[in-house]
Each structure stands twice: as C-alpha cells, then as structure tokens.
Amino acid sequence: MSLTHDAASAPSTPPSAGRRFRAYTSKHLDELTARAGLGSDERLAVRAVATVLPFRVNSYVIDELIDWDSAPDDPMYRLVFPQPDMLPEADVSRIADLLRQDAPRKELNRVANEIRAKLNPHPAGQMDLNVPKIGGQDPLEGMQHKYDETVLFFPKQGQTCHAYCTYCFRWAQFVGEPDLKFASGEVDHLVRYLKDNPQVTSVLFTGGDPMIMGEGVISRYVEPLLEVESLESIRIGTKALGYWPQRFVTDPDADDTLRLFERVVESGKNLAFMAHFSHPAELESDLVAEAVRRIRGTGAVIRTQAPLIRTINDDPAVWEHMWRTQVRMGMVPYYMFVERDTGPQDYFAVPLARAYEIFQGAYKNVSGLARTVRGPSMSATPGKVCVDGVTEIAGEKVFMLHLIQARDADLVGKPFFAKYDEKAAWLFDLEPALGATHFPYESAPPADVSSLVDPARA
C-alpha cells in the first residue's frame, strides 16, 4: 500500500483531525453535563454513577460525534455519558450523599466497591473457567482460553480506551481495582502457550483497546506471534475507528502502525480488525472513511460488531443503515450482540424477543453481502448462543437457538429450543421447551426417585 497520501487534506476532514488527543474524565463531568442541560441534582446523580462505573471521553467524540442540541437524548451522548438512573436509586443516593459531604476518597471507594460487587463484574466464567494454566497449575495472567481455537490476550498497556461506552461489559477493567483486572505484559508466556497448544489458530488482542497503544508497544506484542507456525490469524478488537480515527491517519505513528499491519499480512497470517461501531453517527466522518481505506490497504480485513443497546441503537433502521454503510465502505458486518449480564444490564438490555425482531427487521432489507452478520448473539458461559427465531411447535411457542461457538466444541451448531418468554433478556432467563428437562450444555437433572417407590412398600 502507499502511505504517501496526505489524509489531513482530505475534503470535509473534521477540524479535530490534526489535533492531539485530549481525554475528559470524571473531573470534567459537571461542566459537560451542564452543557447537556442537566440540572444540579441530575448532574450530582451522574457523578455518583461515574464513581461506580468508569467515565472517559475525548475531544473528537465531544466535538464531532455528539449532537449537543439533542443532548441528553442524543444517542452518542448516551453512548458515552453515564445516565442518572443506570444504577438502582438507593445506590445512586448513597454515593450522592457522600459526594455532598465531600467524603474521603477511601470511603467513596469502599461504598463504590460494595456496589460493583453486585454488578457481576466478570460474567461467563472469565475469572475461573477461561484462564489457562501452565501444567494445569499456574494461571497465565492476562489471557483467556474459552474456545479451542482462540486465545484472548489483554496487553497491559492497552487496558484503557479512547472513550468508554456506558454499556461496556468490560467496565471492571477500568475502575482501578487490581483484583478485577485482566492484563499481561508477558508476550513470551503467550508464545510458549501457543506453541504448547497448536490447536489454537487465532489470537485476539483485546482490552480495553489495544489501539490505545503506540506502534512501538504493539509491535512488541504482535511481531513474536508471526513466528508461531500454527497461528493462522491475529485479531485486534478496537473502538478506535469510531472514537479516534486519527489513530490511523494523522497520529504521529499512524504510518508505522499501518506498516506493522502490512508485516502481519506479509507473514502469511490473516489480520482481522474487529471494529466496534454502535451507531451510524460513528461512520459519517470523512476521517473514518480515510482510516478504513488505509487499514484495508494493508491487506487487513475489517469486521464490524456491536451490542444491541436500549435507547442507543434499538431500532432496525439504525442497524440496516450501519450494515449498508459498512458494506459500502468495504467492511464486513459480523455480529449483533445481546447486552451481557454485567454492570447496568437491566438499564440497557433489550428483551430477546424484541432483539430478534430488530435483527430480522434490518436483516431482511440488506443484500447478501451484509448477511454475513450473525445475531442476536449472547456471549454466555457455555458459548455464543444465537437467537434464530420464534415459532410454534406442537402448540408450544418457543425460541429457536443454536451455539455459534461453544466451550464444548461438539455443541457448535447444535439447535435447541426454549420456552417463549417476552421478558427474557439473557440465556439464563430461559427454560427448556418441548418437554426437555435441560439444555444441551447442561447436565441432566437427577431423577426423582420418589416416583419410583412402590406405595405399598413405602
């Protein structure tokens, strides 16, 4: 690819294209929420929520993505700014009272940690079921190995983001509590594990956001993997295209980063850029289009994914628009996720029945090139469970489901059924249907031996 194109001179490039990155944190919240028209009590409630859950945004999101005339109802505003009612009212009031009293930071942290503990900070067995071990004994920090062929790696310098999404299921990475955080700087441990486990063909760098790291740091993690023969693909999970596209266009190390991508592809491995786009507004900037063009020019494939989030993108027209735009830009729609059972799930979750309606409503209106997308998909303990539809069998209304991925590989692709429940928002809200006593990934319940006892001998 050519790296001589002057991206900053592209037509209609946002004024922020050449600016250096500036982050806004909780200390800026009062000023920013006042700009959104919130009163003093609402601003205090937002600060209370941000004491428990992380908040971070940047100048590009503030200046280019949020429609401040529509705030606080603007989807992009809701995507990054905590909402006063994201947590139970009693918890918000408790923290707000401490803030009014200028309570010591130690006391605020103590109460915040109590509230965090109730929010299922590490769902789907991430801390106990997914962490690989050397010789079955010593856990490898900063790694997860849930599916046979894929390992997740959390580089320690990449455990933050250009901005935080309010719905983020990895919120526990960002609250400053070491016991809740996955991170590793030991790429040699990763390489050794891959060589000892040749069934692993793909590594996903995740976080946080790996693209928060400079090229020199990323290279130290990526380049050793190019010598692992059994590895077929390297994935990078990132929101940078939506939140800081300058990373690939005008940042000082943008060209060097793209050359690293080229080296991955030239090594014979697939480089999959897993881009998170939550709303069409993130795709509108010419700066994003230029960043996409440059990344694709390295030979990398950009796949897109996002969760379905109430009040932000719970409309089939939004997803249809996103998928059509992504295909036009040369990206591959990949996943519509269901909001996970962690953090403020009750606030953002969309019931599964409605989630399927939204997916189907968008899916039916796009071409086959966009029908690469899969969903609605739940990343649950047994695997990625897809809702395939709602139907009636033998007089019983049921959800049709299957496992796209599974902890037990023999279950991949296996269909199963759950009783229809219009309020169910997660896998564990469902019950087996059609006379089944358990789902395929569950053990059969013990037999009720009481029914086998002869009453005459009881």
PDB file of N, CA, C and O in Angstrom, residues 11-72:
ATOM      1  N   PRO A  11     -11.016  16.072   1.648  1.00  0.00           N
ATOM      2  CA  PRO A  11     -12.128  17.009   1.710  1.00  0.00           C
ATOM      3  C   PRO A  11     -13.036  16.734   2.895  1.00  0.00           C
ATOM      4  O   PRO A  11     -13.273  15.593   3.275  1.00  0.00           O
ATOM      5  N   SER A  12     -13.544  17.793   3.495  1.00  0.00           N
ATOM      6  CA  SER A  12     -14.500  17.718   4.613  1.00  0.00           C
ATOM      7  C   SER A  12     -13.910  17.031   5.836  1.00  0.00           C
ATOM      8  O   SER A  12     -14.657  16.517   6.672  1.00  0.00           O
ATOM      9  N   THR A  13     -12.597  16.987   5.949  1.00  0.00           N
ATOM     10  CA  THR A  13     -11.984  16.388   7.130  1.00  0.00           C
ATOM     11  C   THR A  13     -12.348  17.225   8.355  1.00  0.00           C
ATOM     12  O   THR A  13     -12.271  18.448   8.312  1.00  0.00           O
ATOM     13  N   PRO A  14     -12.774  16.592   9.458  1.00  0.00           N
ATOM     14  CA  PRO A  14     -13.175  17.345  10.643  1.00  0.00           C
ATOM     15  C   PRO A  14     -12.053  18.243  11.144  1.00  0.00           C
ATOM     16  O   PRO A  14     -10.866  17.927  10.987  1.00  0.00           O
ATOM     17  N   PRO A  15     -12.407  19.383  11.751  1.00  0.00           N
ATOM     18  CA  PRO A  15     -11.379  20.291  12.281  1.00  0.00           C
ATOM     19  C   PRO A  15     -10.466  19.615  13.294  1.00  0.00           C
ATOM     20  O   PRO A  15      -9.331  20.028  13.470  1.00  0.00           O
ATOM     21  N   SER A  16     -10.976  18.575  13.964  1.00  0.00           N
ATOM     22  CA  SER A  16     -10.185  17.910  15.005  1.00  0.00           C
ATOM     23  C   SER A  16      -9.178  16.918  14.443  1.00  0.00           C
ATOM     24  O   SER A  16      -8.428  16.303  15.206  1.00  0.00           O
ATOM     25  N   ALA A  17      -9.112  16.776  13.102  1.00  0.00           N
ATOM     26  CA  ALA A  17      -8.277  15.724  12.506  1.00  0.00           C
ATOM     27  C   ALA A  17      -6.824  15.826  12.931  1.00  0.00           C
ATOM     28  O   ALA A  17      -6.189  14.819  13.240  1.00  0.00           O
ATOM     29  N   GLY A  18      -6.274  17.022  12.932  1.00  0.00           N
ATOM     30  CA  GLY A  18      -4.863  17.170  13.234  1.00  0.00           C
ATOM     31  C   GLY A  18      -4.565  17.452  14.692  1.00  0.00           C
ATOM     32  O   GLY A  18      -3.402  17.644  15.051  1.00  0.00           O
ATOM     33  N   ARG A  19      -5.595  17.519  15.537  1.00  0.00           N
ATOM     34  CA  ARG A  19      -5.365  17.832  16.949  1.00  0.00           C
ATOM     35  C   ARG A  19      -4.782  16.640  17.689  1.00  0.00           C
ATOM     36  O   ARG A  19      -4.999  15.497  17.322  1.00  0.00           O
ATOM     37  N   ARG A  20      -4.079  16.956  18.754  1.00  0.00           N
ATOM     38  CA  ARG A  20      -3.587  15.887  19.608  1.00  0.00           C
ATOM     39  C   ARG A  20      -4.716  15.398  20.498  1.00  0.00           C
ATOM     40  O   ARG A  20      -5.659  16.119  20.805  1.00  0.00           O
ATOM     41  N   PHE A  21      -4.584  14.160  20.911  1.00  0.00           N
ATOM     42  CA  PHE A  21      -5.631  13.523  21.716  1.00  0.00           C
ATOM     43  C   PHE A  21      -5.781  14.241  23.058  1.00  0.00           C
ATOM     44  O   PHE A  21      -4.796  14.553  23.735  1.00  0.00           O
ATOM     45  N   ARG A  22      -7.037  14.517  23.444  1.00  0.00           N
ATOM     46  CA  ARG A  22      -7.324  15.069  24.755  1.00  0.00           C
ATOM     47  C   ARG A  22      -8.452  14.269  25.387  1.00  0.00           C
ATOM     48  O   ARG A  22      -9.519  14.111  24.788  1.00  0.00           O
ATOM     49  N   ALA A  23      -8.221  13.784  26.581  1.00  0.00           N
ATOM     50  CA  ALA A  23      -9.235  12.996  27.290  1.00  0.00           C
ATOM     51  C   ALA A  23      -9.949  13.869  28.312  1.00  0.00           C
ATOM     52  O   ALA A  23      -9.369  14.787  28.895  1.00  0.00           O
ATOM     53  N   TYR A  24     -11.241  13.561  28.497  1.00  0.00           N
ATOM     54  CA  TYR A  24     -12.042  14.165  29.554  1.00  0.00           C
ATOM     55  C   TYR A  24     -12.455  13.045  30.511  1.00  0.00           C
ATOM     56  O   TYR A  24     -12.888  11.981  30.070  1.00  0.00           O
ATOM     57  N   THR A  25     -12.324  13.304  31.812  1.00  0.00           N
ATOM     58  CA  THR A  25     -12.641  12.289  32.814  1.00  0.00           C
ATOM     59  C   THR A  25     -13.705  12.820  33.771  1.00  0.00           C
ATOM     60  O   THR A  25     -14.327  13.850  33.511  1.00  0.00           O
ATOM     61  N   SER A  26     -13.895  12.103  34.879  1.00  0.00           N
ATOM     62  CA  SER A  26     -14.971  12.457  35.801  1.00  0.00           C
ATOM     63  C   SER A  26     -14.829  13.872  36.360  1.00  0.00           C
ATOM     64  O   SER A  26     -15.829  14.488  36.740  1.00  0.00           O
ATOM     65  N   LYS A  27     -13.621  14.412  36.406  1.00  0.00           N
ATOM     66  CA  LYS A  27     -13.461  15.775  36.926  1.00  0.00           C
ATOM     67  C   LYS A  27     -14.053  16.820  35.988  1.00  0.00           C
ATOM     68  O   LYS A  27     -14.257  17.983  36.389  1.00  0.00           O
ATOM     69  N   HIS A  28     -14.345  16.426  34.727  1.00  0.00           N
ATOM     70  CA  HIS A  28     -14.964  17.343  33.774  1.00  0.00           C
ATOM     71  C   HIS A  28     -16.481  17.136  33.668  1.00  0.00           C
ATOM     72  O   HIS A  28     -17.142  17.846  32.912  1.00  0.00           O
ATOM     73  N   LEU A  29     -17.000  16.157  34.401  1.00  0.00           N
ATOM     74  CA  LEU A  29     -18.397  15.763  34.218  1.00  0.00           C
ATOM     75  C   LEU A  29     -19.377  16.893  34.472  1.00  0.00           C
ATOM     76  O   LEU A  29     -20.344  17.078  33.719  1.00  0.00           O
ATOM     77  N   ASP A  30     -19.184  17.646  35.553  1.00  0.00           N
ATOM     78  CA  ASP A  30     -20.157  18.668  35.908  1.00  0.00           C
ATOM     79  C   ASP A  30     -20.283  19.707  34.795  1.00  0.00           C
ATOM     80  O   ASP A  30     -21.393  20.102  34.413  1.00  0.00           O
ATOM     81  N   GLU A  31     -19.155  20.113  34.251  1.00  0.00           N
ATOM     82  CA  GLU A  31     -19.149  21.098  33.164  1.00  0.00           C
ATOM     83  C   GLU A  31     -19.826  20.547  31.912  1.00  0.00           C
ATOM     84  O   GLU A  31     -20.644  21.223  31.268  1.00  0.00           O
ATOM     85  N   LEU A  32     -19.518  19.297  31.569  1.00  0.00           N
ATOM     86  CA  LEU A  32     -20.052  18.724  30.337  1.00  0.00           C
ATOM     87  C   LEU A  32     -21.542  18.410  30.447  1.00  0.00           C
ATOM     88  O   LEU A  32     -22.295  18.610  29.492  1.00  0.00           O
ATOM     89  N   THR A  33     -21.983  17.898  31.591  1.00  0.00           N
ATOM     90  CA  THR A  33     -23.412  17.596  31.748  1.00  0.00           C
ATOM     91  C   THR A  33     -24.237  18.870  31.851  1.00  0.00           C
ATOM     92  O   THR A  33     -25.408  18.892  31.455  1.00  0.00           O
ATOM     93  N   ALA A  34     -23.641  19.954  32.346  1.00  0.00           N
ATOM     94  CA  ALA A  34     -24.335  21.238  32.320  1.00  0.00           C
ATOM     95  C   ALA A  34     -24.556  21.683  30.877  1.00  0.00           C
ATOM     96  O   ALA A  34     -25.615  22.241  30.536  1.00  0.00           O
ATOM     97  N   ARG A  35     -23.577  21.419  30.018  1.00  0.00           N
ATOM     98  CA  ARG A  35     -23.723  21.741  28.593  1.00  0.00           C
ATOM     99  C   ARG A  35     -24.886  20.974  27.976  1.00  0.00           C
ATOM    100  O   ARG A  35     -25.542  21.458  27.049  1.00  0.00           O
ATOM    101  N   ALA A  36     -25.158  19.783  28.514  1.00  0.00           N
ATOM    102  CA  ALA A  36     -26.277  18.976  28.023  1.00  0.00           C
ATOM    103  C   ALA A  36     -27.621  19.409  28.618  1.00  0.00           C
ATOM    104  O   ALA A  36     -28.647  18.823  28.288  1.00  0.00           O
ATOM    105  N   GLY A  37     -27.608  20.422  29.482  1.00  0.00           N
ATOM    106  CA  GLY A  37     -28.845  20.946  30.028  1.00  0.00           C
ATOM    107  C   GLY A  37     -29.327  20.282  31.293  1.00  0.00           C
ATOM    108  O   GLY A  37     -30.473  20.488  31.705  1.00  0.00           O
ATOM    109  N   LEU A  38     -28.486  19.488  31.954  1.00  0.00           N
ATOM    110  CA  LEU A  38     -28.898  18.816  33.184  1.00  0.00           C
ATOM    111  C   LEU A  38     -28.870  19.787  34.354  1.00  0.00           C
ATOM    112  O   LEU A  38     -27.960  20.616  34.469  1.00  0.00           O
ATOM    113  N   GLY A  39     -29.879  19.642  35.248  1.00  0.00           N
ATOM    114  CA  GLY A  39     -29.914  20.441  36.455  1.00  0.00           C
ATOM    115  C   GLY A  39     -28.926  19.927  37.479  1.00  0.00           C
ATOM    116  O   GLY A  39     -28.300  18.878  37.316  1.00  0.00           O
ATOM    117  N   SER A  40     -28.797  20.647  38.593  1.00  0.00           N
ATOM    118  CA  SER A  40     -27.767  20.314  39.585  1.00  0.00           C
ATOM    119  C   SER A  40     -27.973  18.936  40.188  1.00  0.00           C
ATOM    120  O   SER A  40     -27.001  18.194  40.403  1.00  0.00           O
ATOM    121  N   ASP A  41     -29.233  18.553  40.484  1.00  0.00           N
ATOM    122  CA  ASP A  41     -29.477  17.235  41.075  1.00  0.00           C
ATOM    123  C   ASP A  41     -29.131  16.118  40.090  1.00  0.00           C
ATOM    124  O   ASP A  41     -28.554  15.090  40.478  1.00  0.00           O
ATOM    125  N   GLU A  42     -29.487  16.310  38.830  1.00  0.00           N
ATOM    126  CA  GLU A  42     -29.160  15.296  37.814  1.00  0.00           C
ATOM    127  C   GLU A  42     -27.648  15.193  37.626  1.00  0.00           C
ATOM    128  O   GLU A  42     -27.110  14.090  37.473  1.00  0.00           O
ATOM    129  N   ARG A  43     -26.966  16.321  37.649  1.00  0.00           N
ATOM    130  CA  ARG A  43     -25.504  16.299  37.481  1.00  0.00           C
ATOM    131  C   ARG A  43     -24.850  15.559  38.639  1.00  0.00           C
ATOM    132  O   ARG A  43     -23.895  14.798  38.447  1.00  0.00           O
ATOM    133  N   LEU A  44     -25.381  15.763  39.851  1.00  0.00           N
ATOM    134  CA  LEU A  44     -24.836  15.054  41.001  1.00  0.00           C
ATOM    135  C   LEU A  44     -25.071  13.554  40.863  1.00  0.00           C
ATOM    136  O   LEU A  44     -24.190  12.745  41.177  1.00  0.00           O
ATOM    137  N   ALA A  45     -26.257  13.170  40.382  1.00  0.00           N
ATOM    138  CA  ALA A  45     -26.552  11.746  40.190  1.00  0.00           C
ATOM    139  C   ALA A  45     -25.618  11.132  39.149  1.00  0.00           C
ATOM    140  O   ALA A  45     -25.165   9.987  39.300  1.00  0.00           O
ATOM    141  N   VAL A  46     -25.309  11.871  38.091  1.00  0.00           N
ATOM    142  CA  VAL A  46     -24.374  11.386  37.078  1.00  0.00           C
ATOM    143  C   VAL A  46     -22.992  11.195  37.693  1.00  0.00           C
ATOM    144  O   VAL A  46     -22.319  10.183  37.455  1.00  0.00           O
ATOM    145  N   ARG A  47     -22.543  12.130  38.498  1.00  0.00           N
ATOM    146  CA  ARG A  47     -21.254  11.993  39.175  1.00  0.00           C
ATOM    147  C   ARG A  47     -21.248  10.778  40.098  1.00  0.00           C
ATOM    148  O   ARG A  47     -20.234  10.072  40.216  1.00  0.00           O
ATOM    149  N   ALA A  48     -22.392  10.509  40.732  1.00  0.00           N
ATOM    150  CA  ALA A  48     -22.487   9.343  41.611  1.00  0.00           C
ATOM    151  C   ALA A  48     -22.324   8.059  40.812  1.00  0.00           C
ATOM    152  O   ALA A  48     -21.582   7.143  41.211  1.00  0.00           O
ATOM    153  N   VAL A  49     -22.999   7.973  39.680  1.00  0.00           N
ATOM    154  CA  VAL A  49     -22.871   6.786  38.825  1.00  0.00           C
ATOM    155  C   VAL A  49     -21.426   6.629  38.352  1.00  0.00           C
ATOM    156  O   VAL A  49     -20.875   5.521  38.326  1.00  0.00           O
ATOM    157  N   ALA A  50     -20.789   7.754  37.995  1.00  0.00           N
ATOM    158  CA  ALA A  50     -19.405   7.718  37.498  1.00  0.00           C
ATOM    159  C   ALA A  50     -18.407   7.409  38.602  1.00  0.00           C
ATOM    160  O   ALA A  50     -17.230   7.141  38.310  1.00  0.00           O
ATOM    161  N   THR A  51     -18.836   7.420  39.851  1.00  0.00           N
ATOM    162  CA  THR A  51     -17.975   6.980  40.944  1.00  0.00           C
ATOM    163  C   THR A  51     -17.898   5.461  40.999  1.00  0.00           C
ATOM    164  O   THR A  51     -16.908   4.893  41.444  1.00  0.00           O
ATOM    165  N   VAL A  52     -18.945   4.813  40.491  1.00  0.00           N
ATOM    166  CA  VAL A  52     -19.020   3.350  40.487  1.00  0.00           C
ATOM    167  C   VAL A  52     -18.551   2.782  39.150  1.00  0.00           C
ATOM    168  O   VAL A  52     -17.763   1.837  39.102  1.00  0.00           O
ATOM    169  N   LEU A  53     -19.028   3.354  38.066  1.00  0.00           N
ATOM    170  CA  LEU A  53     -18.708   2.889  36.716  1.00  0.00           C
ATOM    171  C   LEU A  53     -17.778   3.898  36.046  1.00  0.00           C
ATOM    172  O   LEU A  53     -17.815   5.092  36.351  1.00  0.00           O
ATOM    173  N   PRO A  54     -16.944   3.458  35.115  1.00  0.00           N
ATOM    174  CA  PRO A  54     -15.920   4.351  34.555  1.00  0.00           C
ATOM    175  C   PRO A  54     -16.493   5.368  33.570  1.00  0.00           C
ATOM    176  O   PRO A  54     -17.476   5.102  32.875  1.00  0.00           O
ATOM    177  N   PHE A  55     -15.859   6.520  33.497  1.00  0.00           N
ATOM    178  CA  PHE A  55     -16.211   7.546  32.514  1.00  0.00           C
ATOM    179  C   PHE A  55     -14.941   8.107  31.897  1.00  0.00           C
ATOM    180  O   PHE A  55     -13.984   8.464  32.593  1.00  0.00           O
ATOM    181  N   ARG A  56     -14.935   8.169  30.601  1.00  0.00           N
ATOM    182  CA  ARG A  56     -13.824   8.779  29.854  1.00  0.00           C
ATOM    183  C   ARG A  56     -14.329   9.071  28.452  1.00  0.00           C
ATOM    184  O   ARG A  56     -14.993   8.235  27.825  1.00  0.00           O
ATOM    185  N   VAL A  57     -14.038  10.263  27.957  1.00  0.00           N
ATOM    186  CA  VAL A  57     -14.423  10.638  26.608  1.00  0.00           C
ATOM    187  C   VAL A  57     -13.291  11.492  26.053  1.00  0.00           C
ATOM    188  O   VAL A  57     -12.344  11.807  26.775  1.00  0.00           O
ATOM    189  N   ASN A  58     -13.335  11.827  24.772  1.00  0.00           N
ATOM    190  CA  ASN A  58     -12.246  12.629  24.208  1.00  0.00           C
ATOM    191  C   ASN A  58     -12.776  13.732  23.311  1.00  0.00           C
ATOM    192  O   ASN A  58     -13.979  13.812  23.028  1.00  0.00           O
ATOM    193  N   SER A  59     -11.878  14.570  22.877  1.00  0.00           N
ATOM    194  CA  SER A  59     -12.258  15.774  22.132  1.00  0.00           C
ATOM    195  C   SER A  59     -12.941  15.451  20.808  1.00  0.00           C
ATOM    196  O   SER A  59     -13.836  16.194  20.379  1.00  0.00           O
ATOM    197  N   TYR A  60     -12.553  14.374  20.134  1.00  0.00           N
ATOM    198  CA  TYR A  60     -13.200  14.015  18.872  1.00  0.00           C
ATOM    199  C   TYR A  60     -14.663  13.651  19.097  1.00  0.00           C
ATOM    200  O   TYR A  60     -15.553  14.109  18.367  1.00  0.00           O
ATOM    201  N   VAL A  61     -14.928  12.843  20.111  1.00  0.00           N
ATOM    202  CA  VAL A  61     -16.311  12.464  20.419  1.00  0.00           C
ATOM    203  C   VAL A  61     -17.112  13.697  20.822  1.00  0.00           C
ATOM    204  O   VAL A  61     -18.254  13.897  20.366  1.00  0.00           O
ATOM    205  N   ILE A  62     -16.524  14.559  21.657  1.00  0.00           N
ATOM    206  CA  ILE A  62     -17.201  15.762  22.133  1.00  0.00           C
ATOM    207  C   ILE A  62     -17.512  16.715  20.982  1.00  0.00           C
ATOM    208  O   ILE A  62     -18.624  17.245  20.867  1.00  0.00           O
ATOM    209  N   ASP A  63     -16.516  16.932  20.109  1.00  0.00           N
ATOM    210  CA  ASP A  63     -16.642  17.967  19.080  1.00  0.00           C
ATOM    211  C   ASP A  63     -17.311  17.488  17.796  1.00  0.00           C
ATOM    212  O   ASP A  63     -17.949  18.283  17.102  1.00  0.00           O
ATOM    213  N   GLU A  64     -17.170  16.185  17.468  1.00  0.00           N
ATOM    214  CA  GLU A  64     -17.610  15.716  16.158  1.00  0.00           C
ATOM    215  C   GLU A  64     -18.792  14.742  16.183  1.00  0.00           C
ATOM    216  O   GLU A  64     -19.516  14.647  15.198  1.00  0.00           O
ATOM    217  N   LEU A  65     -18.975  14.021  17.273  1.00  0.00           N
ATOM    218  CA  LEU A  65     -19.979  12.947  17.257  1.00  0.00           C
ATOM    219  C   LEU A  65     -21.257  13.276  18.012  1.00  0.00           C
ATOM    220  O   LEU A  65     -22.334  12.822  17.618  1.00  0.00           O
ATOM    221  N   ILE A  66     -21.166  14.034  19.073  1.00  0.00           N
ATOM    222  CA  ILE A  66     -22.356  14.327  19.883  1.00  0.00           C
ATOM    223  C   ILE A  66     -23.105  15.526  19.320  1.00  0.00           C
ATOM    224  O   ILE A  66     -22.506  16.566  19.016  1.00  0.00           O
ATOM    225  N   ASP A  67     -24.403  15.364  19.155  1.00  0.00           N
ATOM    226  CA  ASP A  67     -25.275  16.476  18.775  1.00  0.00           C
ATOM    227  C   ASP A  67     -25.745  17.137  20.070  1.00  0.00           C
ATOM    228  O   ASP A  67     -26.704  16.689  20.698  1.00  0.00           O
ATOM    229  N   TRP A  68     -25.075  18.187  20.468  1.00  0.00           N
ATOM    230  CA  TRP A  68     -25.353  18.813  21.756  1.00  0.00           C
ATOM    231  C   TRP A  68     -26.726  19.477  21.792  1.00  0.00           C
ATOM    232  O   TRP A  68     -27.301  19.644  22.882  1.00  0.00           O
ATOM    233  N   ASP A  69     -27.272  19.819  20.634  1.00  0.00           N
ATOM    234  CA  ASP A  69     -28.622  20.390  20.614  1.00  0.00           C
ATOM    235  C   ASP A  69     -29.666  19.350  20.993  1.00  0.00           C
ATOM    236  O   ASP A  69     -30.770  19.705  21.429  1.00  0.00           O
ATOM    237  N   SER A  70     -29.330  18.062  20.833  1.00  0.00           N
ATOM    238  CA  SER A  70     -30.258  16.975  21.169  1.00  0.00           C
ATOM    239  C   SER A  70     -29.940  16.324  22.505  1.00  0.00           C
ATOM    240  O   SER A  70     -30.694  15.466  22.968  1.00  0.00           O
ATOM    241  N   ALA A  71     -28.803  16.686  23.109  1.00  0.00           N
ATOM    242  CA  ALA A  71     -28.425  16.100  24.401  1.00  0.00           C
ATOM    243  C   ALA A  71     -29.406  16.580  25.479  1.00  0.00           C
ATOM    244  O   ALA A  71     -29.916  17.705  25.391  1.00  0.00           O
ATOM    245  N   PRO A  72     -29.687  15.721  26.466  1.00  0.00           N
ATOM    246  CA  PRO A  72     -29.052  14.433  26.768  1.00  0.00           C
ATOM    247  C   PRO A  72     -29.681  13.223  26.064  1.00  0.00           C
ATOM    248  O   PRO A  72     -29.348  12.092  26.406  1.00  0.00           O
TER     249      PRO A  72
END
